[in-house]
mmCIF file of C-alpha atoms and ligand atoms in Angstrom:
data_model
loop_
_atom_site.group_PDB
_atom_site.id
_atom_site.type_symbol
_atom_site.label_atom_id
_atom_site.label_comp_id
_atom_site.label_asym_id
_atom_site.label_seq_id
_atom_site.Cartn_x
_atom_site.Cartn_y
_atom_site.Cartn_z
ATOM 1 C CA MET A 705 -10.864 3.692 7.500
ATOM 2 C CA SER A 706 -11.204 5.032 11.466
ATOM 3 C CA ILE A 707 -9.374 3.747 14.383
ATOM 4 C CA ASP A 708 -10.739 6.769 16.831
ATOM 5 C CA THR A 709 -12.554 4.900 19.205
ATOM 6 C CA THR A 710 -9.672 2.473 19.616
ATOM 7 C CA PRO A 711 -9.041 2.700 23.407
ATOM 8 C CA GLN A 712 -5.337 4.758 24.309
ATOM 9 C CA GLY A 713 -2.583 2.438 25.332
ATOM 10 C CA LYS A 714 -3.674 -0.939 24.144
ATOM 11 C CA PHE A 715 -3.894 -3.147 20.565
ATOM 12 C CA LEU A 716 -7.137 -5.162 20.189
ATOM 13 C CA TYR A 717 -5.454 -8.986 19.914
ATOM 14 C CA LEU A 718 -6.454 -12.128 17.195
ATOM 15 C CA SER A 719 -5.923 -14.940 17.074
ATOM 16 C CA GLN A 720 -6.532 -17.556 14.605
ATOM 17 C CA ALA A 721 -9.885 -18.339 15.369
ATOM 18 C CA ASP A 722 -10.737 -14.853 15.798
ATOM 19 C CA VAL A 723 -9.266 -13.476 12.857
ATOM 20 C CA GLU A 724 -11.514 -16.448 10.770
ATOM 21 C CA ALA A 725 -14.354 -15.431 12.977
ATOM 22 C CA ALA A 726 -14.750 -12.382 11.706
ATOM 23 C CA GLY A 727 -15.468 -13.841 8.346
ATOM 24 C CA LEU A 728 -14.245 -11.644 5.332
ATOM 25 C CA ASP A 729 -15.737 -13.006 2.832
ATOM 26 C CA MET A 730 -13.218 -14.108 -0.432
ATOM 27 C CA LYS A 731 -15.260 -11.981 -3.330
ATOM 28 C CA THR A 732 -15.160 -9.475 -0.666
ATOM 29 C CA MET A 733 -11.866 -9.706 -0.630
ATOM 30 C CA ILE A 734 -10.940 -9.913 -4.413
ATOM 31 C CA GLY A 735 -12.425 -7.175 -4.795
ATOM 32 C CA LEU A 736 -10.057 -5.257 -1.789
ATOM 33 C CA LEU A 737 -7.429 -6.815 -4.330
ATOM 34 C CA GLU A 738 -7.856 -5.718 -7.736
ATOM 35 C CA THR A 739 -8.570 -1.396 -5.640
ATOM 36 C CA ALA A 740 -5.158 -2.179 -3.901
ATOM 37 C CA PHE A 741 -3.312 -3.792 -7.401
ATOM 38 C CA ARG A 742 -4.709 -0.891 -8.701
ATOM 39 C CA GLU A 743 -3.637 1.418 -6.249
ATOM 40 C CA LYS A 744 -0.051 -0.283 -7.039
ATOM 41 C CA GLY A 745 -0.656 0.122 -10.741
ATOM 42 C CA ASN A 746 -0.847 3.586 -10.849
ATOM 43 C CA GLY A 747 2.158 4.001 -7.417
ATOM 44 C CA ARG A 748 0.633 4.859 -5.541
ATOM 45 C CA ILE A 749 1.231 2.572 -2.634
ATOM 46 C CA GLU A 750 4.919 2.018 -0.300
ATOM 47 C CA MET A 751 5.854 -1.760 -0.578
ATOM 48 C CA PRO A 752 9.802 -2.634 -0.650
ATOM 49 C CA PRO A 753 11.056 -5.861 -1.393
ATOM 50 C CA LYS A 754 10.536 -8.656 1.494
ATOM 51 C CA PRO A 755 13.544 -9.390 3.105
ATOM 52 C CA GLY A 756 13.893 -12.527 4.979
ATOM 53 C CA ILE A 757 16.309 -15.050 7.247
ATOM 54 C CA HIS A 758 16.635 -18.456 6.406
ATOM 55 C CA THR A 759 16.771 -21.110 9.447
ATOM 56 C CA GLN A 760 16.849 -24.583 7.554
ATOM 57 C CA PRO A 761 17.140 -25.523 4.453
ATOM 58 C CA ASP A 762 13.972 -24.359 1.936
ATOM 59 C CA ALA A 763 12.758 -22.188 4.679
ATOM 60 C CA PHE A 764 11.726 -18.707 5.297
ATOM 61 C CA LEU A 765 10.944 -15.937 7.839
ATOM 62 C CA HIS A 766 9.644 -12.730 6.187
ATOM 63 C CA ALA A 767 8.800 -9.299 6.838
ATOM 64 C CA MET A 768 6.601 -8.418 4.660
ATOM 65 C CA PRO A 769 5.801 -3.763 5.689
ATOM 66 C CA ALA A 770 3.420 -2.227 2.959
ATOM 67 C CA TYR A 771 1.584 1.236 3.226
ATOM 68 C CA ILE A 772 -1.904 1.706 0.735
ATOM 69 C CA PRO A 773 -2.680 5.195 1.055
ATOM 70 C CA ALA A 774 -6.955 4.711 -0.400
ATOM 71 C CA LEU A 775 -6.907 1.935 2.106
ATOM 72 C CA LYS A 776 -6.073 3.806 4.677
ATOM 73 C CA SER A 777 -3.633 0.612 5.207
ATOM 74 C CA ALA A 778 -0.218 0.591 6.564
ATOM 75 C CA GLY A 779 1.505 -2.357 8.455
ATOM 76 C CA ILE A 780 3.754 -5.735 8.557
ATOM 77 C CA LYS A 781 3.738 -9.273 8.317
ATOM 78 C CA TRP A 782 6.108 -12.469 9.817
ATOM 79 C CA VAL A 783 5.784 -14.646 8.513
ATOM 80 C CA GLY A 784 7.699 -18.295 8.828
ATOM 81 C CA GLY A 785 6.766 -21.216 5.712
ATOM 82 C CA TYR A 786 8.984 -24.275 6.715
ATOM 83 C CA PRO A 787 8.232 -27.183 4.550
ATOM 84 C CA GLU A 788 8.807 -29.979 7.191
ATOM 85 C CA ASN A 789 6.567 -28.685 9.641
ATOM 86 C CA PHE A 790 4.235 -31.700 8.130
ATOM 87 C CA LYS A 791 6.191 -33.742 9.194
ATOM 88 C CA ARG A 792 6.098 -32.473 13.131
ATOM 89 C CA GLY A 793 2.156 -32.460 12.198
ATOM 90 C CA LEU A 794 2.396 -28.905 11.911
ATOM 91 C CA PRO A 795 1.325 -25.606 9.572
ATOM 92 C CA TYR A 796 3.885 -25.046 6.656
ATOM 93 C CA ILE A 797 2.558 -21.169 7.097
ATOM 94 C CA THR A 798 2.805 -19.720 10.144
ATOM 95 C CA GLY A 799 2.731 -16.153 11.805
ATOM 96 C CA LEU A 800 1.734 -12.531 13.162
ATOM 97 C CA LEU A 801 0.554 -9.912 11.506
ATOM 98 C CA VAL A 802 0.957 -5.894 12.730
ATOM 99 C CA LEU A 803 -1.563 -3.012 11.549
ATOM 100 C CA ASN A 804 -0.353 0.043 12.641
ATOM 101 C CA ASP A 805 -2.550 3.688 12.252
ATOM 102 C CA VAL A 806 -1.671 5.932 9.889
ATOM 103 C CA GLU A 807 -1.171 9.082 11.276
ATOM 104 C CA THR A 808 0.378 8.387 14.030
ATOM 105 C CA GLY A 809 1.942 4.809 13.365
ATOM 106 C CA ILE A 810 1.054 3.558 17.277
ATOM 107 C CA PRO A 811 0.397 -0.719 16.538
ATOM 108 C CA TYR A 812 -3.440 -1.260 16.624
ATOM 109 C CA ALA A 813 -3.889 -4.404 15.776
ATOM 110 C CA VAL A 814 -1.886 -7.491 16.353
ATOM 111 C CA MET A 815 -3.738 -10.424 14.310
ATOM 112 C CA ASP A 816 -2.576 -14.828 13.721
ATOM 113 C CA CYS A 817 -1.273 -14.124 9.565
ATOM 114 C CA ALA A 818 -2.268 -18.304 9.424
ATOM 115 C CA TRP A 819 -6.023 -16.992 7.484
ATOM 116 C CA ILE A 820 -4.663 -14.174 6.053
ATOM 117 C CA THR A 821 -2.169 -15.490 4.076
ATOM 118 C CA ALA A 822 -4.311 -18.633 3.006
ATOM 119 C CA TYR A 823 -6.467 -16.692 1.801
ATOM 120 C CA ARG A 824 -5.753 -13.692 -0.523
ATOM 121 C CA THR A 825 -3.320 -15.625 -2.074
ATOM 122 C CA ALA A 826 -5.959 -17.386 -3.393
ATOM 123 C CA ALA A 827 -7.518 -13.722 -3.509
ATOM 124 C CA ALA A 828 -4.404 -13.273 -5.829
ATOM 125 C CA SER A 829 -4.779 -16.150 -7.961
ATOM 126 C CA ALA A 830 -8.520 -15.415 -8.943
ATOM 127 C CA LEU A 831 -7.924 -11.667 -9.849
ATOM 128 C CA SER A 832 -4.766 -12.827 -12.066
ATOM 129 C CA ALA A 833 -7.429 -15.172 -13.763
ATOM 130 C CA LYS A 834 -9.971 -13.026 -13.755
ATOM 131 C CA TYR A 835 -8.140 -11.352 -16.145
ATOM 132 C CA LEU A 836 -5.546 -14.400 -18.120
ATOM 133 C CA ALA A 837 -7.914 -16.794 -17.962
ATOM 134 C CA ARG A 838 -11.229 -17.493 -20.625
ATOM 135 C CA PRO A 839 -13.758 -16.334 -18.965
ATOM 136 C CA GLU A 840 -15.538 -19.665 -20.088
ATOM 137 C CA SER A 841 -12.945 -21.322 -18.259
ATOM 138 C CA HIS A 842 -15.282 -24.183 -16.055
ATOM 139 C CA VAL A 843 -12.667 -27.941 -15.114
ATOM 140 C CA ALA A 844 -9.717 -26.632 -12.634
ATOM 141 C CA GLY A 845 -7.191 -28.763 -11.452
ATOM 142 C CA ILE A 846 -5.404 -28.979 -8.239
ATOM 143 C CA LEU A 847 -2.226 -30.003 -7.879
ATOM 144 C CA ALA A 848 -1.269 -30.483 -4.373
ATOM 145 C CA CYS A 849 -4.108 -30.362 -2.185
ATOM 146 C CA GLY A 850 -2.746 -28.756 1.456
ATOM 147 C CA VAL A 851 -4.312 -25.179 2.106
ATOM 148 C CA GLN A 852 -3.869 -23.411 -0.542
ATOM 149 C CA GLY A 853 -5.333 -26.150 -3.086
ATOM 150 C CA ARG A 854 -8.403 -25.274 -0.679
ATOM 151 C CA THR A 855 -8.116 -21.849 -0.947
ATOM 152 C CA ASN A 856 -7.524 -21.321 -4.792
ATOM 153 C CA LEU A 857 -9.765 -23.299 -5.523
ATOM 154 C CA GLU A 858 -13.012 -21.718 -3.652
ATOM 155 C CA ALA A 859 -10.872 -18.634 -5.282
ATOM 156 C CA LEU A 860 -11.495 -19.066 -8.335
ATOM 157 C CA ALA A 861 -15.565 -21.090 -7.575
ATOM 158 C CA THR A 862 -15.604 -17.228 -6.329
ATOM 159 C CA LEU A 863 -15.638 -15.656 -9.918
ATOM 160 C CA PHE A 864 -16.106 -19.199 -12.807
ATOM 161 C CA LYS A 865 -18.367 -21.065 -13.282
ATOM 162 C CA ILE A 866 -16.512 -24.142 -12.631
ATOM 163 C CA THR A 867 -17.768 -27.503 -13.580
ATOM 164 C CA ARG A 868 -15.290 -30.268 -12.627
ATOM 165 C CA ALA A 869 -12.882 -30.390 -11.070
ATOM 166 C CA PHE A 870 -8.979 -32.582 -10.284
ATOM 167 C CA ALA A 871 -7.201 -32.802 -7.786
ATOM 168 C CA TYR A 872 -4.014 -34.228 -7.200
ATOM 169 C CA ASP A 873 -1.183 -34.277 -4.093
ATOM 170 C CA ASN A 874 1.478 -37.234 -3.964
ATOM 171 C CA ARG A 875 -0.327 -37.873 0.001
ATOM 172 C CA ARG A 876 -3.373 -39.683 -1.302
ATOM 173 C CA ASP A 877 -5.141 -39.364 2.618
ATOM 174 C CA VAL A 878 -4.784 -35.505 2.254
ATOM 175 C CA GLN A 879 -6.079 -35.586 -1.005
ATOM 176 C CA ASP A 880 -8.846 -38.612 -0.732
ATOM 177 C CA ARG A 881 -9.956 -35.177 2.671
ATOM 178 C CA PHE A 882 -9.509 -33.175 0.023
ATOM 179 C CA VAL A 883 -11.585 -34.436 -2.522
ATOM 180 C CA ALA A 884 -14.985 -35.231 -0.440
ATOM 181 C CA ASP A 885 -14.243 -31.633 2.303
ATOM 182 C CA MET A 886 -14.312 -29.529 -0.674
ATOM 183 C CA GLN A 887 -17.269 -30.876 -2.959
ATOM 184 C CA LYS A 888 -19.122 -30.649 0.029
ATOM 185 C CA LYS A 889 -18.874 -27.286 0.024
ATOM 186 C CA LEU A 890 -18.381 -26.441 -3.856
ATOM 187 C CA GLY A 891 -20.431 -28.554 -5.181
ATOM 188 C CA PHE A 892 -19.434 -29.123 -8.021
ATOM 189 C CA GLU A 893 -17.199 -32.543 -8.837
ATOM 190 C CA ILE A 894 -14.100 -32.871 -7.768
ATOM 191 C CA VAL A 895 -12.570 -35.917 -9.292
ATOM 192 C CA GLY A 896 -9.181 -37.008 -7.272
ATOM 193 C CA VAL A 897 -6.022 -38.137 -9.653
ATOM 194 C CA THR A 898 -3.264 -40.064 -9.585
ATOM 195 C CA ASN A 899 -1.488 -38.847 -11.693
ATOM 196 C CA PRO A 900 -0.900 -35.328 -11.668
ATOM 197 C CA ARG A 901 -0.970 -34.925 -15.531
ATOM 198 C CA ASP A 902 -4.486 -36.163 -15.726
ATOM 199 C CA ALA A 903 -5.005 -32.752 -13.170
ATOM 200 C CA VAL A 904 -3.864 -30.243 -15.938
ATOM 201 C CA VAL A 905 -5.149 -32.031 -19.386
ATOM 202 C CA THR A 906 -7.978 -30.959 -19.308
ATOM 203 C CA SER A 907 -7.979 -28.132 -17.423
ATOM 204 C CA ASP A 908 -8.691 -24.610 -18.615
ATOM 205 C CA MET A 909 -7.353 -22.564 -15.141
ATOM 206 C CA VAL A 910 -4.897 -25.183 -13.744
ATOM 207 C CA VAL A 911 -3.456 -24.335 -9.587
ATOM 208 C CA THR A 912 0.530 -26.228 -8.572
ATOM 209 C CA SER A 913 0.005 -25.291 -4.932
ATOM 210 C CA GLY A 914 3.148 -27.863 -3.689
ATOM 211 C CA PRO A 915 6.487 -27.019 -1.008
ATOM 212 C CA ILE A 916 8.837 -24.549 -3.031
ATOM 213 C CA LEU A 917 11.865 -25.830 -3.187
ATOM 214 C CA LYS A 918 14.745 -24.790 -4.761
ATOM 215 C CA HIS A 919 16.495 -27.665 -5.956
ATOM 216 C CA PRO A 920 13.136 -29.098 -7.420
ATOM 217 C CA THR A 921 11.816 -31.644 -9.579
ATOM 218 C CA PRO A 922 9.852 -29.932 -11.698
ATOM 219 C CA THR A 923 6.691 -32.262 -12.661
ATOM 220 C CA ILE A 924 4.227 -30.419 -15.279
ATOM 221 C CA ARG A 925 5.834 -31.397 -18.152
ATOM 222 C CA ALA A 926 4.926 -29.329 -21.803
ATOM 223 C CA GLY A 927 2.241 -30.323 -23.982
ATOM 224 C CA TRP A 928 0.457 -30.849 -20.774
ATOM 225 C CA LEU A 929 -1.274 -27.195 -20.325
ATOM 226 C CA PRO A 930 -4.044 -27.211 -23.571
ATOM 227 C CA ARG A 931 -3.480 -24.258 -25.193
ATOM 228 C CA GLY A 932 -6.003 -21.248 -23.938
ATOM 229 C CA ALA A 933 -5.394 -22.489 -19.984
ATOM 230 C CA PHE A 934 -4.362 -19.776 -17.478
ATOM 231 C CA ALA A 935 -1.943 -21.109 -15.033
ATOM 232 C CA SER A 936 -1.424 -19.742 -11.014
ATOM 233 C CA ALA A 937 2.061 -20.999 -10.324
ATOM 234 C CA VAL A 938 1.672 -20.418 -6.118
ATOM 235 C CA ASP A 939 4.804 -22.833 -5.560
ATOM 236 C CA PHE A 940 6.583 -20.832 -7.608
ATOM 237 C CA ASP A 941 8.038 -22.425 -10.680
ATOM 238 C CA SER A 942 8.601 -25.939 -8.338
ATOM 239 C CA TYR A 943 6.692 -28.044 -10.415
ATOM 240 C CA TRP A 944 7.238 -26.692 -14.322
ATOM 241 C CA THR A 945 9.691 -28.231 -16.048
ATOM 242 C CA PRO A 946 11.429 -25.459 -17.892
ATOM 243 C CA THR A 947 10.002 -26.463 -21.444
ATOM 244 C CA ALA A 948 6.866 -27.035 -19.811
ATOM 245 C CA GLN A 949 7.555 -22.775 -18.822
ATOM 246 C CA ALA A 950 9.127 -21.968 -21.924
ATOM 247 C CA GLU A 951 5.622 -23.257 -23.830
ATOM 248 C CA PHE A 952 3.368 -20.056 -22.058
ATOM 249 C CA ASP A 953 3.278 -16.984 -24.392
ATOM 250 C CA LYS A 954 2.355 -15.213 -21.549
ATOM 251 C CA VAL A 955 4.297 -14.331 -17.763
ATOM 252 C CA THR A 956 2.536 -12.720 -15.515
ATOM 253 C CA THR A 957 4.015 -11.681 -11.415
ATOM 254 C CA ASP A 958 3.035 -9.448 -8.515
ATOM 255 C CA ASP A 959 6.205 -7.042 -8.599
ATOM 256 C CA HIS A 960 8.757 -7.583 -10.735
ATOM 257 C CA ALA A 961 11.663 -6.169 -8.043
ATOM 258 C CA GLN A 962 10.044 -9.447 -5.858
ATOM 259 C CA PHE A 963 10.592 -11.343 -9.101
ATOM 260 C CA GLN A 964 13.612 -10.226 -9.716
ATOM 261 C CA TYR A 965 14.238 -10.680 -5.901
ATOM 262 C CA TYR A 966 13.592 -14.526 -5.813
ATOM 263 C CA LYS A 967 15.344 -14.981 -9.125
ATOM 264 C CA ALA A 968 18.494 -13.617 -7.903
ATOM 265 C CA ALA A 969 18.543 -15.753 -4.552
ATOM 266 C CA GLY A 970 17.514 -19.191 -7.646
ATOM 267 C CA TYR A 971 14.708 -19.291 -7.933
ATOM 268 C CA PHE A 972 12.940 -19.700 -11.271
ATOM 269 C CA GLN A 973 16.266 -19.885 -13.514
ATOM 270 C CA GLN A 974 14.302 -21.664 -16.317
ATOM 271 C CA THR A 975 11.697 -18.875 -16.242
ATOM 272 C CA PRO A 976 10.672 -15.899 -19.016
ATOM 273 C CA GLU A 977 10.998 -12.829 -17.634
ATOM 274 C CA PRO A 978 7.296 -11.785 -16.717
ATOM 275 C CA CYS A 979 5.868 -9.378 -19.427
ATOM 276 C CA ALA A 980 3.394 -7.541 -16.943
ATOM 277 C CA ASP A 981 2.875 -7.495 -12.974
ATOM 278 C CA LEU A 982 -1.155 -7.573 -11.605
ATOM 279 C CA GLY A 983 -0.904 -3.796 -10.613
ATOM 280 C CA GLU A 984 -0.244 -2.366 -14.416
ATOM 281 C CA ILE A 985 -2.920 -5.758 -15.621
ATOM 282 C CA VAL A 986 -5.259 -3.788 -13.088
ATOM 283 C CA ALA A 987 -4.830 -0.687 -14.134
ATOM 284 C CA GLY A 988 -5.108 -0.916 -17.343
ATOM 285 C CA LYS A 989 -1.547 -0.770 -18.700
ATOM 286 C CA LYS A 990 -0.137 -3.367 -19.745
ATOM 287 C CA PRO A 991 -3.287 -6.139 -21.169
ATOM 288 C CA GLY A 992 -4.534 -9.006 -19.589
ATOM 289 C CA ARG A 993 -5.081 -12.191 -21.693
ATOM 290 C CA GLU A 994 -5.354 -11.048 -25.268
ATOM 291 C CA ARG A 995 -6.614 -14.617 -27.471
ATOM 292 C CA ALA A 996 -8.755 -17.243 -26.379
ATOM 293 C CA ASP A 997 -5.185 -19.849 -27.565
ATOM 294 C CA GLU A 998 -2.689 -17.858 -25.677
ATOM 295 C CA ARG A 999 -1.205 -20.072 -22.117
ATOM 296 C CA THR A 1000 -1.215 -17.246 -19.496
ATOM 297 C CA LEU A 1001 1.021 -17.558 -16.059
ATOM 298 C CA ALA A 1002 0.367 -15.784 -13.077
ATOM 299 C CA ALA A 1003 3.841 -16.665 -10.798
ATOM 300 C CA ASN A 1004 2.638 -14.066 -7.905
ATOM 301 C CA LEU A 1005 4.775 -13.879 -5.561
ATOM 302 C CA GLY A 1006 2.428 -13.310 -2.615
ATOM 303 C CA LEU A 1007 3.045 -9.329 -1.121
ATOM 304 C CA ALA A 1008 2.363 -6.789 1.821
ATOM 305 C CA LEU A 1009 0.342 -5.733 0.079
ATOM 306 C CA ASP A 1010 -2.014 -7.906 -0.047
ATOM 307 C CA ASP A 1011 -1.934 -9.010 3.519
ATOM 308 C CA MET A 1012 -2.481 -5.283 3.814
ATOM 309 C CA ALA A 1013 -5.614 -4.850 1.375
ATOM 310 C CA VAL A 1014 -7.061 -7.650 3.984
ATOM 311 C CA ALA A 1015 -5.936 -7.089 7.552
ATOM 312 C CA PRO A 1016 -7.601 -4.341 8.175
ATOM 313 C CA GLU A 1017 -10.879 -5.552 6.645
ATOM 314 C CA VAL A 1018 -10.787 -8.050 9.203
ATOM 315 C CA PHE A 1019 -9.938 -6.213 12.456
ATOM 316 C CA GLN A 1020 -13.027 -4.035 11.651
ATOM 317 C CA LEU A 1021 -15.552 -7.258 11.350
ATOM 318 C CA ALA A 1022 -13.334 -9.061 14.338
ATOM 319 C CA ARG A 1023 -14.874 -5.191 16.001
ATOM 320 C CA ALA A 1024 -17.892 -5.457 15.540
ATOM 321 C CA ARG A 1025 -18.098 -8.499 16.493
ATOM 322 C CA GLY A 1026 -17.087 -8.111 19.492
ATOM 323 C CA LEU A 1027 -14.225 -10.553 18.736
ATOM 324 C CA GLY A 1028 -10.175 -11.022 20.298
ATOM 325 C CA THR A 1029 -8.541 -9.011 23.040
ATOM 326 C CA TRP A 1030 -7.402 -6.357 23.960
ATOM 327 C CA LEU A 1031 -4.320 -5.431 25.413
ATOM 328 C CA PRO A 1032 -2.499 -2.899 26.563
ATOM 329 C CA LEU A 1033 0.552 -1.385 24.431
HETATM 330 N N1 NAD B 985 3.170 -17.352 -3.432
HETATM 331 C C1 NAD B 985 2.876 -17.263 -2.248
HETATM 332 O O1 NAD B 985 2.258 -15.540 -2.211
HETATM 333 C C2 NAD B 985 2.206 -17.833 -1.384
HETATM 334 C C3 NAD B 985 1.454 -17.649 0.087
HETATM 335 C C4 NAD B 985 0.801 -18.811 1.018
HETATM 336 C C5 NAD B 985 2.008 -19.878 1.102
HETATM 337 N N2 NAD B 985 2.928 -20.356 -0.554
HETATM 338 C C6 NAD B 985 3.346 -21.334 -0.690
HETATM 339 O O2 NAD B 985 2.286 -22.400 -1.511
HETATM 340 C C7 NAD B 985 2.604 -24.241 -1.396
HETATM 341 C C8 NAD B 985 1.944 -24.578 0.074
HETATM 342 O O3 NAD B 985 1.318 -23.708 1.127
HETATM 343 P P1 NAD B 985 0.436 -24.305 1.868
HETATM 344 O O4 NAD B 985 -0.060 -23.893 2.852
HETATM 345 O O5 NAD B 985 -0.954 -24.921 1.166
HETATM 346 O O6 NAD B 985 0.800 -26.254 2.276
HETATM 347 P P2 NAD B 985 0.396 -27.124 2.687
HETATM 348 O O7 NAD B 985 1.246 -27.918 3.449
HETATM 349 O O8 NAD B 985 -0.979 -27.117 3.712
HETATM 350 O O9 NAD B 985 -0.100 -27.716 1.672
HETATM 351 C C9 NAD B 985 0.944 -28.829 0.321
HETATM 352 C C10 NAD B 985 0.527 -30.116 -0.426
HETATM 353 O O10 NAD B 985 1.530 -30.231 -0.736
HETATM 354 C C11 NAD B 985 1.710 -31.530 -0.843
HETATM 355 N N3 NAD B 985 2.858 -32.005 -1.918
HETATM 356 C C12 NAD B 985 4.325 -32.612 -1.501
HETATM 357 N N4 NAD B 985 4.828 -32.459 -2.616
HETATM 358 C C13 NAD B 985 4.084 -32.672 -3.433
HETATM 359 C C14 NAD B 985 4.290 -33.094 -4.672
HETATM 360 N N5 NAD B 985 4.946 -33.396 -6.109
HETATM 361 N N6 NAD B 985 3.245 -33.571 -5.712
HETATM 362 C C15 NAD B 985 1.734 -33.137 -5.232
HETATM 363 N N7 NAD B 985 1.518 -32.949 -3.945
HETATM 364 C C16 NAD B 985 2.616 -32.501 -3.155
HETATM 365 C C17 NAD B 985 1.630 -31.994 1.175
HETATM 366 O O11 NAD B 985 1.366 -33.643 0.554
HETATM 367 C C18 NAD B 985 0.599 -31.082 0.423
HETATM 368 O O12 NAD B 985 -0.958 -31.749 1.219
HETATM 369 C C19 NAD B 985 3.627 -23.594 -0.522
HETATM 370 O O13 NAD B 985 4.920 -23.828 -1.612
HETATM 371 C C20 NAD B 985 4.003 -22.577 0.240
HETATM 372 O O14 NAD B 985 4.821 -21.792 0.398
HETATM 373 C C21 NAD B 985 2.943 -19.698 -1.441
#
């Protein structure tokens, strides 16, 4: 990426509406993440595990820097996740992202990160599914129909010929809106279910996207997930009972160091050790799915790498469309 023509002494501010209006599509995002994870698997990125502060129980404010030389991308995301925000009518995930010129370090863009977080997380799920789900997978189960539930279904539908999805949320109004909106958007049948089990037992690909809780009451039990199915645990281990997790033949993550960091912080206490991270799989250093009957899990924690893979492209598109506001440094 060239930012040579960026006005000197200025940076581009992109609001959430600007970021969305930039119009980066899911297929491109999945491709950008694939490049970034290949680079990671080959040891060519810089990304320290994310440090955080915690102002409320189960909430976080995380600093997420990464440098991807191949994409000439460097920057940091400062993101908050507050599970109780919905009670105030506020989003769970909010924050800002800063992009820096890789040659001078000078910031050239500041943007809202909610849209990017929503979409890049889903793109990472789909990328994991590309390597870990059966290619003919066509039934999806979405447990928790919030922002991630929506983007994850869209991302899976980008790579797989989904013909039917089951949707479960413990808030009926949220689930009903999800079913109506997503059916219209994606054009296949979406069945709202009142029992979470019904979103799992006949699904080829299951996404859990509820709140991340340190002391959750897990829902999915052993015997629910069919043989040969893939799962993406966007909400860490919150949704899966230990016995259900023990049934996975292959547990993967997006970054081993980050996984150990979360483990030390009290998550994933009963989760089998990941046998591979997504970078190792995309780079061909570790296998993805090896047999049709394997149960596979992607426990992707969300990396700065994901954000820095897509943010420069959002900047370029926004710039080409004249979006945003130039501000003095
Ligand atoms: N791994 C990652 O990279 C990553 C990135 C972003 C967000 N997340 C996580 O994804 C989760 C969802 O984020 P979001 O932005 O979609 O939040 P959101 O508030 O939009 O959606 C959460 C949904 O979960 C529902 N819910 C709560 N408890 C439930 C239960 N027991 N069963 C079913 N549904 C339940 C809520 O009604 C809501 O619809 C959060 O835990 C967030 O921290 C993970």
